[in-house]
Coordinates of C-alpha atoms in Angstrom, one line a residue:
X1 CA 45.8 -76.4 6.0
X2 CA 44.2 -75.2 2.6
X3 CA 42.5 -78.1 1.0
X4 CA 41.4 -78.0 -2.8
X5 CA 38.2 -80.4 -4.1
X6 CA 38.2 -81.9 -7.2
X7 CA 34.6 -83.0 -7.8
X8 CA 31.8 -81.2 -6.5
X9 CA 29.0 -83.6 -7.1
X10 CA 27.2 -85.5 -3.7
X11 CA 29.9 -87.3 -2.1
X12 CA 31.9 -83.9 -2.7
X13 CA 29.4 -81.8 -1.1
X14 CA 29.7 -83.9 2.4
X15 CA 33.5 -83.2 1.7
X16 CA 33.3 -79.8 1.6
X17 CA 31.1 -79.5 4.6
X18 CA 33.8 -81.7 6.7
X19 CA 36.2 -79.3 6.0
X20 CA 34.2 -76.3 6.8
X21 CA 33.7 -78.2 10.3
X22 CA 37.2 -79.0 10.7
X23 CA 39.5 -77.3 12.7
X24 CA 42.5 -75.5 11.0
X25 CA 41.4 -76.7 7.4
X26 CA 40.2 -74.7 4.6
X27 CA 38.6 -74.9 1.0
X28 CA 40.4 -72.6 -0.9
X29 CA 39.7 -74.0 -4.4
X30 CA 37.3 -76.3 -6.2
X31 CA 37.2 -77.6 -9.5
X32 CA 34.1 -79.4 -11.3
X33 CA 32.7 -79.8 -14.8
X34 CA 29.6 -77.8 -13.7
X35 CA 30.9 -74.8 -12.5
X36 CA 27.4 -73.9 -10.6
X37 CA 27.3 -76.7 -8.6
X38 CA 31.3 -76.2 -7.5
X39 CA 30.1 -72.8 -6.5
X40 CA 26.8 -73.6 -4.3
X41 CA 29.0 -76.2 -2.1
X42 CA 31.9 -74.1 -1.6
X43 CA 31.1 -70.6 -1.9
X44 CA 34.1 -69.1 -0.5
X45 CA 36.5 -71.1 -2.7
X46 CA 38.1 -70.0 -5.8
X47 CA 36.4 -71.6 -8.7
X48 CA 39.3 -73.8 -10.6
X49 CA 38.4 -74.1 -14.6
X50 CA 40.8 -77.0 -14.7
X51 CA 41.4 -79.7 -11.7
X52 CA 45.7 -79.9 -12.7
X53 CA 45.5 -75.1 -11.7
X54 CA 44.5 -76.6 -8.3
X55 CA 47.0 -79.7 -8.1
X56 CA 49.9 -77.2 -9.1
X57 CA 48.6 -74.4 -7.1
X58 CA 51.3 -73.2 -4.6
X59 CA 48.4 -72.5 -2.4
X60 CA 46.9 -75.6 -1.7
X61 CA 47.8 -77.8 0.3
X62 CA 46.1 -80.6 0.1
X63 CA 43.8 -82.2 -2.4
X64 CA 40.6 -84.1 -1.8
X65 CA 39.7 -86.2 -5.4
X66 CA 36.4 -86.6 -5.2
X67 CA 35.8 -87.7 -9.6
X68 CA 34.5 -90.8 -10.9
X69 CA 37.1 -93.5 -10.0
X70 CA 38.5 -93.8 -13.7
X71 CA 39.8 -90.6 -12.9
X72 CA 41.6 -90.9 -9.5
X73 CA 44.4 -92.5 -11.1
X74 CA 45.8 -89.6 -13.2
X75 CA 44.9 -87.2 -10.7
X76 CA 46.5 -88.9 -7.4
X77 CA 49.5 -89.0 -9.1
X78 CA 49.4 -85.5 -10.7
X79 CA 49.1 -84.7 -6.7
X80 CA 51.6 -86.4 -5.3
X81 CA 54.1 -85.7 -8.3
X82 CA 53.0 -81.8 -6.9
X83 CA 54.2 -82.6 -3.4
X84 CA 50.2 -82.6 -2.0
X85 CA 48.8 -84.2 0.7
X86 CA 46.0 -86.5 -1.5
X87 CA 42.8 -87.7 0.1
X88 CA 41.2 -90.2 -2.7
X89 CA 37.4 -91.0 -2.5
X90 CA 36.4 -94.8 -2.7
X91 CA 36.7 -97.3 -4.5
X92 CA 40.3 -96.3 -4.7
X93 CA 40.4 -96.2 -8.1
X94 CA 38.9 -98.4 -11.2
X95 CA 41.7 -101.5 -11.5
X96 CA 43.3 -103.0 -9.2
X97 CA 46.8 -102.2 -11.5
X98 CA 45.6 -98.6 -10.6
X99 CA 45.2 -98.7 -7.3
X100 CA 48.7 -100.8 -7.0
X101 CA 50.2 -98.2 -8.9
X102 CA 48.9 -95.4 -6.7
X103 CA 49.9 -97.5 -3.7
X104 CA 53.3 -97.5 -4.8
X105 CA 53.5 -93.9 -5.5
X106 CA 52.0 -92.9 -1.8
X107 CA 55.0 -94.8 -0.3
X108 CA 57.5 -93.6 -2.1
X109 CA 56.1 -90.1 -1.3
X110 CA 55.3 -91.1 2.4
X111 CA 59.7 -92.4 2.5
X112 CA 60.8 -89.3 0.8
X113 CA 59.2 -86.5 2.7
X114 CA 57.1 -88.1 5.9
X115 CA 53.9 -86.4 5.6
X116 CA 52.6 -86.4 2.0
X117 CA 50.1 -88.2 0.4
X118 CA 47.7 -89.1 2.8
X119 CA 44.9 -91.7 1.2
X120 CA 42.1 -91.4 3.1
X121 CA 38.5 -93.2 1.9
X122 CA 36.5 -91.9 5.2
X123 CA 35.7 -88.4 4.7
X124 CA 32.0 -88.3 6.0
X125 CA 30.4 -85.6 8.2
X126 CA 31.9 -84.7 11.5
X127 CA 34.2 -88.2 11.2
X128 CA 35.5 -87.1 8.2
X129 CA 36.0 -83.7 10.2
X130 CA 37.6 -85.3 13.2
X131 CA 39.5 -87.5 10.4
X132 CA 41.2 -84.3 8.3
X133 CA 41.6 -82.6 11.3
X134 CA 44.0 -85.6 12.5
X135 CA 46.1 -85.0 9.0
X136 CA 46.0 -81.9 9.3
X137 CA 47.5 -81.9 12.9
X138 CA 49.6 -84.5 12.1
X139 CA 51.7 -82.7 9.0
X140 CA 52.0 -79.6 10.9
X141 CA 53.6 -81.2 13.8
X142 CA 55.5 -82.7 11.3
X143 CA 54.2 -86.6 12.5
X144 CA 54.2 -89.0 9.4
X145 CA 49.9 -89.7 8.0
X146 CA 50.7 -93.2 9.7
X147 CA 51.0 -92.1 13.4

């Protein structure tokens, strides 16, 4: 599974390295405002300019949003609107009418195709490994993110 990061700051960083210790998963693209920093944590990835190239990339996968939580909103749904698995850092999001709103959205996506739009707030050195490894498995064997 090829995974795209959105936010490359500290809690991104742990993210990245998850994935690299994850079996079967991938970076393949990372966005941040300080392109530098997106580059030292994921040196193999292609460097996105703008975080909505990755979301609509027919490349990726799956998309770990790892902003400031005013942004999670817009960019969860961006995600799932793309038909990507979505892996949101907590808090959620900023309001509670966002994270309801996002809620909403990840079951309608989880109804209409099974798999998609995994929200996932544990993504933390080798559990967060073991825990994108588990999606990751999951999707491919074609298992809803609830089994």
């Amino acid at each position: 599974m090829k995974f795209g990061l959105i936010g490359a700051g500290s809690i991104g960083a742990v993210r990245a390295l998850a994935l690299h210790k994850a079996q079967g998963c991938s970076l393949a693209a990372i966005h941040d405002l300080d392109e530098a920093r997106a580059r030292e944590i994921a040196p193999g990835a292609q460097f996105h300019a703008a975080a909505q190239s990755i979301i609509e990339s027919p490349d990726i996968d799956a998309v770990i949003i790892s902003t400031p939580p005013q942004f999670h909103e817009p960019l969860a749904l961006a995600a799932f609107k793309a038909g990507k698995h979505v892996l949101v850092e907590k808090p959620m999001a900023a309001t509670v009418d966002a994270c309801q709103r996002m809620a909403r959205a990840i079951l309608l996506v989880l109804d209409s195709v099974g798999c998609g739009g995994a929200a996932d707030a544990h993504l933390y050195g080798d559990a967060g490994a073991e825990t994108v490894g588990h999606i990751a498995q999951a999707c491919a064997e074609g298992r809803g993110d609830r089994d």
